[in-house]
Coordinates of C-alpha atoms in Angstrom, one line a residue:
M1 CA -90.9 -62.7 195.1
E2 CA -92.0 -63.3 191.6
F3 CA -90.6 -62.9 187.8
R4 CA -91.6 -59.9 186.6
P5 CA -92.4 -59.5 182.5
V6 CA -90.1 -57.4 180.6
K7 CA -90.4 -56.7 176.7
I8 CA -87.8 -56.8 174.7
Q9 CA -88.1 -55.3 171.2
N10 CA -85.5 -57.3 169.3
S11 CA -85.0 -61.4 168.8
L12 CA -82.6 -62.8 171.3
L13 CA -79.5 -63.1 168.5
T14 CA -75.9 -64.1 169.7
E15 CA -73.4 -61.7 171.0
G16 CA -69.9 -61.8 168.4
Q17 CA -72.2 -63.5 165.7
S18 CA -72.9 -61.9 162.7
Y19 CA -76.3 -61.8 160.8
P20 CA -78.3 -60.6 157.5
F21 CA -80.8 -58.3 157.8
R22 CA -82.8 -56.7 155.2
L23 CA -83.4 -52.6 155.3
L24 CA -86.4 -51.5 155.5
G25 CA -86.0 -47.9 155.2
K26 CA -85.5 -44.9 156.9
M27 CA -87.3 -43.2 160.0
E28 CA -87.0 -40.3 162.5
L29 CA -86.9 -40.2 165.9
G30 CA -87.1 -36.7 168.4
R31 CA -84.6 -34.1 167.3
G32 CA -84.2 -35.2 163.6
E33 CA -82.1 -38.2 164.1
E34 CA -82.6 -40.9 161.4
F35 CA -82.5 -44.5 161.7
F36 CA -82.1 -47.5 159.5
V37 CA -84.9 -49.4 160.0
L38 CA -84.1 -53.2 159.9
R39 CA -85.5 -56.5 159.8
D40 CA -83.7 -59.7 161.4
P41 CA -83.0 -63.2 160.3
L42 CA -86.0 -64.3 162.2
G43 CA -88.7 -61.7 160.3
Y44 CA -88.5 -59.1 163.3
K45 CA -88.1 -55.4 163.1
M46 CA -85.3 -53.2 165.1
L47 CA -83.5 -50.0 164.8
M48 CA -80.2 -48.9 163.8
P49 CA -78.6 -45.2 164.2
A50 CA -78.2 -44.0 160.3
G51 CA -76.0 -41.5 160.5
Y52 CA -72.8 -43.4 161.3
Y53 CA -73.1 -44.7 157.9
Q54 CA -74.1 -42.7 155.7
S55 CA -71.1 -43.1 153.4
Y56 CA -71.6 -46.9 153.1
G57 CA -74.2 -46.3 150.5
F58 CA -76.6 -48.8 152.2
A59 CA -80.2 -48.6 150.1
E60 CA -83.5 -49.8 151.3
G61 CA -84.5 -53.3 149.8
Q62 CA -80.5 -54.3 150.5
E63 CA -79.2 -57.1 152.7
I64 CA -77.1 -55.9 154.6
I65 CA -74.3 -58.1 157.4
C66 CA -74.1 -56.8 160.7
R67 CA -72.3 -58.3 163.7
V68 CA -73.9 -58.1 167.3
D69 CA -71.5 -55.7 169.1
K70 CA -73.0 -55.8 172.2
I71 CA -76.0 -57.3 174.2
N72 CA -76.2 -54.7 177.1
C73 CA -78.0 -56.0 180.6
N74 CA -81.6 -55.0 179.5
G75 CA -81.3 -57.2 176.4
R76 CA -80.8 -54.3 174.2
M77 CA -78.7 -54.9 171.2
F78 CA -76.1 -52.9 169.5
L79 CA -75.2 -53.8 165.4
E80 CA -72.4 -53.0 163.1
P81 CA -72.6 -53.1 160.0
Q82 CA -70.2 -54.5 157.9
N83 CA -68.0 -51.8 156.5
P84 CA -68.3 -52.4 152.4
W85 CA -64.6 -51.9 151.7
Y86 CA -63.0 -53.2 155.2
K87 CA -62.3 -55.9 157.6
E88 CA -60.8 -55.9 160.7
G89 CA -57.3 -57.3 161.2
E90 CA -56.4 -56.3 157.5
L91 CA -54.0 -54.2 155.8
Y92 CA -55.3 -51.7 153.4
E93 CA -53.1 -48.6 151.6
F94 CA -54.6 -45.3 152.3
E95 CA -53.8 -42.3 150.3
V96 CA -52.3 -39.8 152.3
L97 CA -54.4 -35.9 152.8
S98 CA -51.8 -34.3 155.3
H99 CA -49.6 -34.8 157.9
G100 CA -49.7 -32.5 161.4
H101 CA -48.6 -32.6 165.6
R102 CA -50.9 -32.4 168.4
E103 CA -50.8 -32.2 171.7
N104 CA -53.6 -34.6 172.9
I105 CA -55.7 -33.7 176.3
A106 CA -53.2 -36.1 178.3
G107 CA -50.2 -33.9 177.6
N108 CA -49.0 -36.1 175.3
H109 CA -47.5 -35.2 171.4
E110 CA -49.0 -37.1 168.9
W111 CA -47.8 -36.9 165.0
Y112 CA -50.2 -38.4 162.5
Y113 CA -51.4 -38.6 159.1
V114 CA -54.4 -38.1 157.7
V115 CA -55.3 -40.3 155.0
K116 CA -58.7 -40.8 153.2
D117 CA -60.8 -44.0 152.9
R118 CA -62.9 -45.3 149.9
G119 CA -65.5 -43.5 151.1
G120 CA -64.2 -40.4 151.1
R121 CA -64.1 -40.0 154.9
P122 CA -60.6 -38.7 156.2
W123 CA -59.2 -40.7 159.5
R124 CA -56.2 -39.5 161.6
V125 CA -53.5 -42.3 162.2
K126 CA -50.8 -41.8 164.5
R127 CA -47.1 -42.2 162.8
P128 CA -43.5 -42.1 164.7
V129 CA -42.1 -38.9 165.4
S130 CA -38.8 -40.0 162.6
D131 CA -41.6 -39.5 159.5
G132 CA -41.5 -35.8 159.9
A133 CA -38.6 -35.0 158.0
G134 CA -38.6 -35.3 154.5
D135 CA -41.2 -35.6 152.2
I136 CA -45.4 -36.2 152.8
P137 CA -45.9 -40.3 151.1
E138 CA -49.0 -40.3 148.4
S139 CA -50.0 -43.4 150.7
V140 CA -49.4 -45.8 153.3
T141 CA -50.0 -48.8 154.8
C142 CA -52.6 -49.3 158.0
R143 CA -54.5 -52.3 159.9
I144 CA -57.7 -51.8 160.7
E145 CA -57.9 -52.4 164.4
R146 CA -61.2 -51.9 165.0
I147 CA -64.7 -50.8 163.5
K148 CA -66.8 -49.3 165.2
K149 CA -70.0 -46.6 164.8
G150 CA -68.4 -46.6 161.4
Q151 CA -65.4 -45.3 162.5
L152 CA -62.2 -46.5 161.3
Y153 CA -59.5 -47.2 164.3
L154 CA -55.9 -47.7 162.1
Q155 CA -52.4 -48.5 162.7
L156 CA -49.4 -47.7 160.8
E157 CA -48.1 -51.5 159.5
G158 CA -45.5 -52.4 161.7
A159 CA -46.1 -49.3 164.1
A160 CA -45.2 -50.5 167.5
P161 CA -48.5 -50.8 170.0
E162 CA -48.3 -47.3 172.2
H163 CA -47.4 -48.0 176.0
R164 CA -46.0 -51.2 175.3
L165 CA -44.4 -51.1 178.9
L166 CA -47.7 -51.5 180.5
K167 CA -48.4 -55.2 180.4
N168 CA -52.0 -56.5 179.7
G169 CA -53.4 -58.2 182.9
E170 CA -51.1 -56.6 184.6
T171 CA -51.7 -53.6 187.8
Y172 CA -50.1 -50.4 188.3
A173 CA -50.3 -47.2 190.4
F174 CA -51.5 -43.7 189.0
T175 CA -51.7 -40.2 190.5
I176 CA -55.3 -38.0 188.9
A177 CA -53.6 -35.4 187.3
E178 CA -57.0 -33.7 186.4
E179 CA -60.1 -33.6 184.5
K180 CA -60.7 -32.3 181.3
V181 CA -63.3 -32.9 178.1
N182 CA -62.1 -34.5 174.8
P183 CA -62.8 -32.4 171.9
D184 CA -62.5 -35.3 170.0
D185 CA -65.6 -37.3 171.3
G186 CA -67.1 -34.7 173.7
F187 CA -66.6 -37.1 176.9
A188 CA -65.2 -36.2 180.2
Y189 CA -61.6 -38.3 181.5
Y190 CA -59.8 -38.2 184.0
I191 CA -56.3 -38.0 183.3
L192 CA -53.8 -40.4 184.8
E193 CA -50.3 -39.9 185.3
E194 CA -47.7 -42.7 186.1
S195 CA -44.8 -42.3 188.3
S196 CA -42.5 -42.0 184.9
G197 CA -44.5 -39.3 183.8
K198 CA -46.7 -40.7 180.9
R199 CA -50.5 -39.6 180.7
F200 CA -53.7 -42.1 180.2
L201 CA -57.0 -41.3 180.0
L202 CA -59.9 -42.9 181.9
R203 CA -63.6 -42.2 180.9
K204 CA -65.3 -40.7 183.9
K205 CA -68.6 -41.9 183.0
Y206 CA -68.2 -45.2 184.3
Y207 CA -66.4 -44.1 187.4
V208 CA -68.4 -41.4 188.8
N209 CA -69.8 -43.5 192.1
Y210 CA -66.5 -43.7 192.9
R211 CA -65.8 -40.5 193.9
L212 CA -62.4 -39.9 192.4
K213 CA -60.7 -36.3 193.3
K214 CA -57.8 -34.7 191.8
G215 CA -54.2 -35.8 193.4
Q216 CA -55.9 -38.8 194.5
P217 CA -53.5 -42.1 194.3
I218 CA -55.6 -45.1 191.9
K219 CA -54.3 -48.4 191.0
C220 CA -55.5 -49.6 187.9
R221 CA -55.1 -53.1 185.9
V222 CA -54.4 -53.2 182.2
D223 CA -57.4 -54.9 180.8
G224 CA -56.5 -54.7 176.6
T225 CA -56.7 -52.0 174.8
M226 CA -58.7 -49.6 173.4
G227 CA -59.4 -48.8 169.5
D228 CA -56.4 -46.2 169.0
G229 CA -54.2 -48.3 170.7
Y230 CA -54.0 -47.1 174.0
P231 CA -54.3 -49.5 176.8
F232 CA -57.7 -50.0 178.9
L233 CA -57.2 -49.0 182.4
E234 CA -59.8 -50.5 184.7
P235 CA -59.7 -48.7 188.7
F236 CA -59.8 -51.0 191.6
H237 CA -63.5 -51.0 193.0
P238 CA -63.6 -49.6 196.2
H239 CA -65.5 -52.7 197.8
Y240 CA -64.9 -55.7 195.3
Q241 CA -62.2 -57.8 194.3
T242 CA -62.3 -60.0 191.7
G243 CA -62.2 -63.7 192.8
E244 CA -63.8 -63.1 196.1
V245 CA -66.9 -63.7 197.8
Y246 CA -69.7 -61.2 198.7
D247 CA -73.4 -61.3 199.9
F248 CA -76.2 -59.3 197.7
P249 CA -79.4 -58.3 198.0
V250 CA -82.2 -59.6 195.4
D251 CA -83.5 -55.7 193.8
R252 CA -86.1 -57.9 191.9
L253 CA -86.8 -60.4 189.5
E254 CA -87.6 -60.2 185.5
E255 CA -88.1 -62.4 183.2
Y256 CA -87.2 -61.1 179.3
I257 CA -89.6 -61.6 176.6
F258 CA -88.1 -61.0 172.9
S259 CA -89.8 -60.1 169.8
D260 CA -89.2 -64.0 168.6
G261 CA -91.2 -65.2 172.1
T262 CA -87.9 -66.6 173.8
R263 CA -87.8 -65.9 177.3
Q264 CA -84.8 -65.3 179.8
K265 CA -85.0 -65.0 183.3
V266 CA -82.9 -62.4 185.1
M267 CA -82.1 -61.5 188.9
V268 CA -81.3 -58.2 189.0
L269 CA -78.8 -57.6 192.4
K270 CA -77.6 -54.6 194.3
D271 CA -74.1 -53.6 195.2
K272 CA -72.8 -51.6 197.4
L273 CA -72.8 -48.2 195.4
G274 CA -76.2 -49.3 194.5
E275 CA -75.3 -50.6 190.9
E276 CA -77.5 -53.2 189.4
I277 CA -76.3 -56.7 188.8
K278 CA -78.2 -58.8 186.1
V279 CA -77.4 -62.7 186.2
R280 CA -79.7 -64.6 183.4
V281 CA -79.9 -67.8 184.8
D282 CA -82.0 -70.7 183.6
E283 CA -85.3 -72.3 184.7
E284 CA -83.4 -74.7 187.4
A285 CA -81.5 -71.7 188.6
A286 CA -84.5 -69.7 188.7
I287 CA -86.2 -71.8 190.8
R288 CA -83.4 -72.4 193.3
W289 CA -82.3 -68.8 194.1
A290 CA -86.0 -66.9 193.6
P291 CA -86.8 -67.7 197.6
F292 CA -84.4 -65.9 198.4
R293 CA -83.9 -62.2 199.6
K294 CA -79.8 -62.6 199.8
L295 CA -77.6 -64.5 197.6
S296 CA -73.9 -65.2 198.2
C297 CA -71.4 -64.8 195.0
R298 CA -68.4 -64.6 193.5
V299 CA -67.0 -61.9 191.3
Q300 CA -66.0 -63.0 188.2
K301 CA -65.1 -59.6 186.4
I302 CA -65.4 -55.9 187.1
R303 CA -65.4 -53.7 183.5
K304 CA -66.1 -50.2 183.4
S305 CA -67.1 -50.5 187.3
R306 CA -69.8 -53.2 186.4
L307 CA -69.9 -56.5 188.2
E308 CA -70.2 -60.1 186.7
V309 CA -70.9 -62.5 189.6
E310 CA -71.8 -66.4 190.1
I311 CA -74.0 -67.1 192.4
L312 CA -73.1 -69.9 195.0
Q313 CA -75.7 -69.9 197.3
G314 CA -78.4 -68.2 198.9
V315 CA -77.8 -66.4 202.4
E316 CA -81.5 -64.9 203.8
P317 CA -85.1 -67.0 202.5
S318 CA -87.8 -64.7 201.7
T319 CA -90.4 -63.9 204.2
S320 CA -93.1 -63.1 201.4
K321 CA -96.4 -64.9 201.4
G322 CA -96.6 -67.1 198.8
T323 CA -92.8 -68.0 198.8
T324 CA -91.8 -71.3 199.2
S325 CA -88.9 -72.5 201.3
A326 CA -85.4 -72.7 199.2
P327 CA -84.2 -76.3 198.1

């Protein structure tokens, strides 16, 4: 089996690191969606959605600092430009516009303030029930928990974390109470209910192949928190466990060729749900594992149903012509 070349329209930068980009202008792609045209530090062009950052006041020719927020399994980069006024983890004063109460899609009651940022955009920040009495404060101090797609995820200074009884890394039992679309973001969610009656959200998109149904019991591991402070729950995979070793068929071999000429070999495996597992390998590993049609791997991590694995050994050598025997 040979490595098939795949061109990637961006340079190979490091996930989590920030770099200076030059804003060259704007362009529209289908349905009138606007994108910023950026030039990366190596001189290559790439696109970034403009709609999320209209209030940032970016101008053509400006140098902006962007964090490489994510590099997906296909090598595509997602950037988050530096907010002109705020940094994650820092405390800031926000003007309070109003306050209110609502029942969210999970059926939990939320009390909140609506605050205004320095760009004039309103944001909702949860507040304690006890703050409901008395006059509305003119301003509140909030910590920037996260900034993603231009959205500020805020937490009141001194506020206790949501559902702090669920500990990170621990496993809990739930029942799937129902399925709803969240009007806040338009995404479908499973509503999970704990024995105490507390309810939590699970994004449906990532677990369609799990065939989850209303009334079904489900176990989930707490894997950090989401931007709004709620725990991120990872359901047990129906076929795999972290730390265990399994055999995976090799679907194909690819070699990513980035705009700057950098090359990265990738072995594409398939799991029992038909999902792809992309394992990046160096030249030595590529030569070693390419002759096999099946590989034995240890599951290192499961996140949003996707497996990350470590190749341990070859199981079944390829019988295709021109393939040499494995070392």
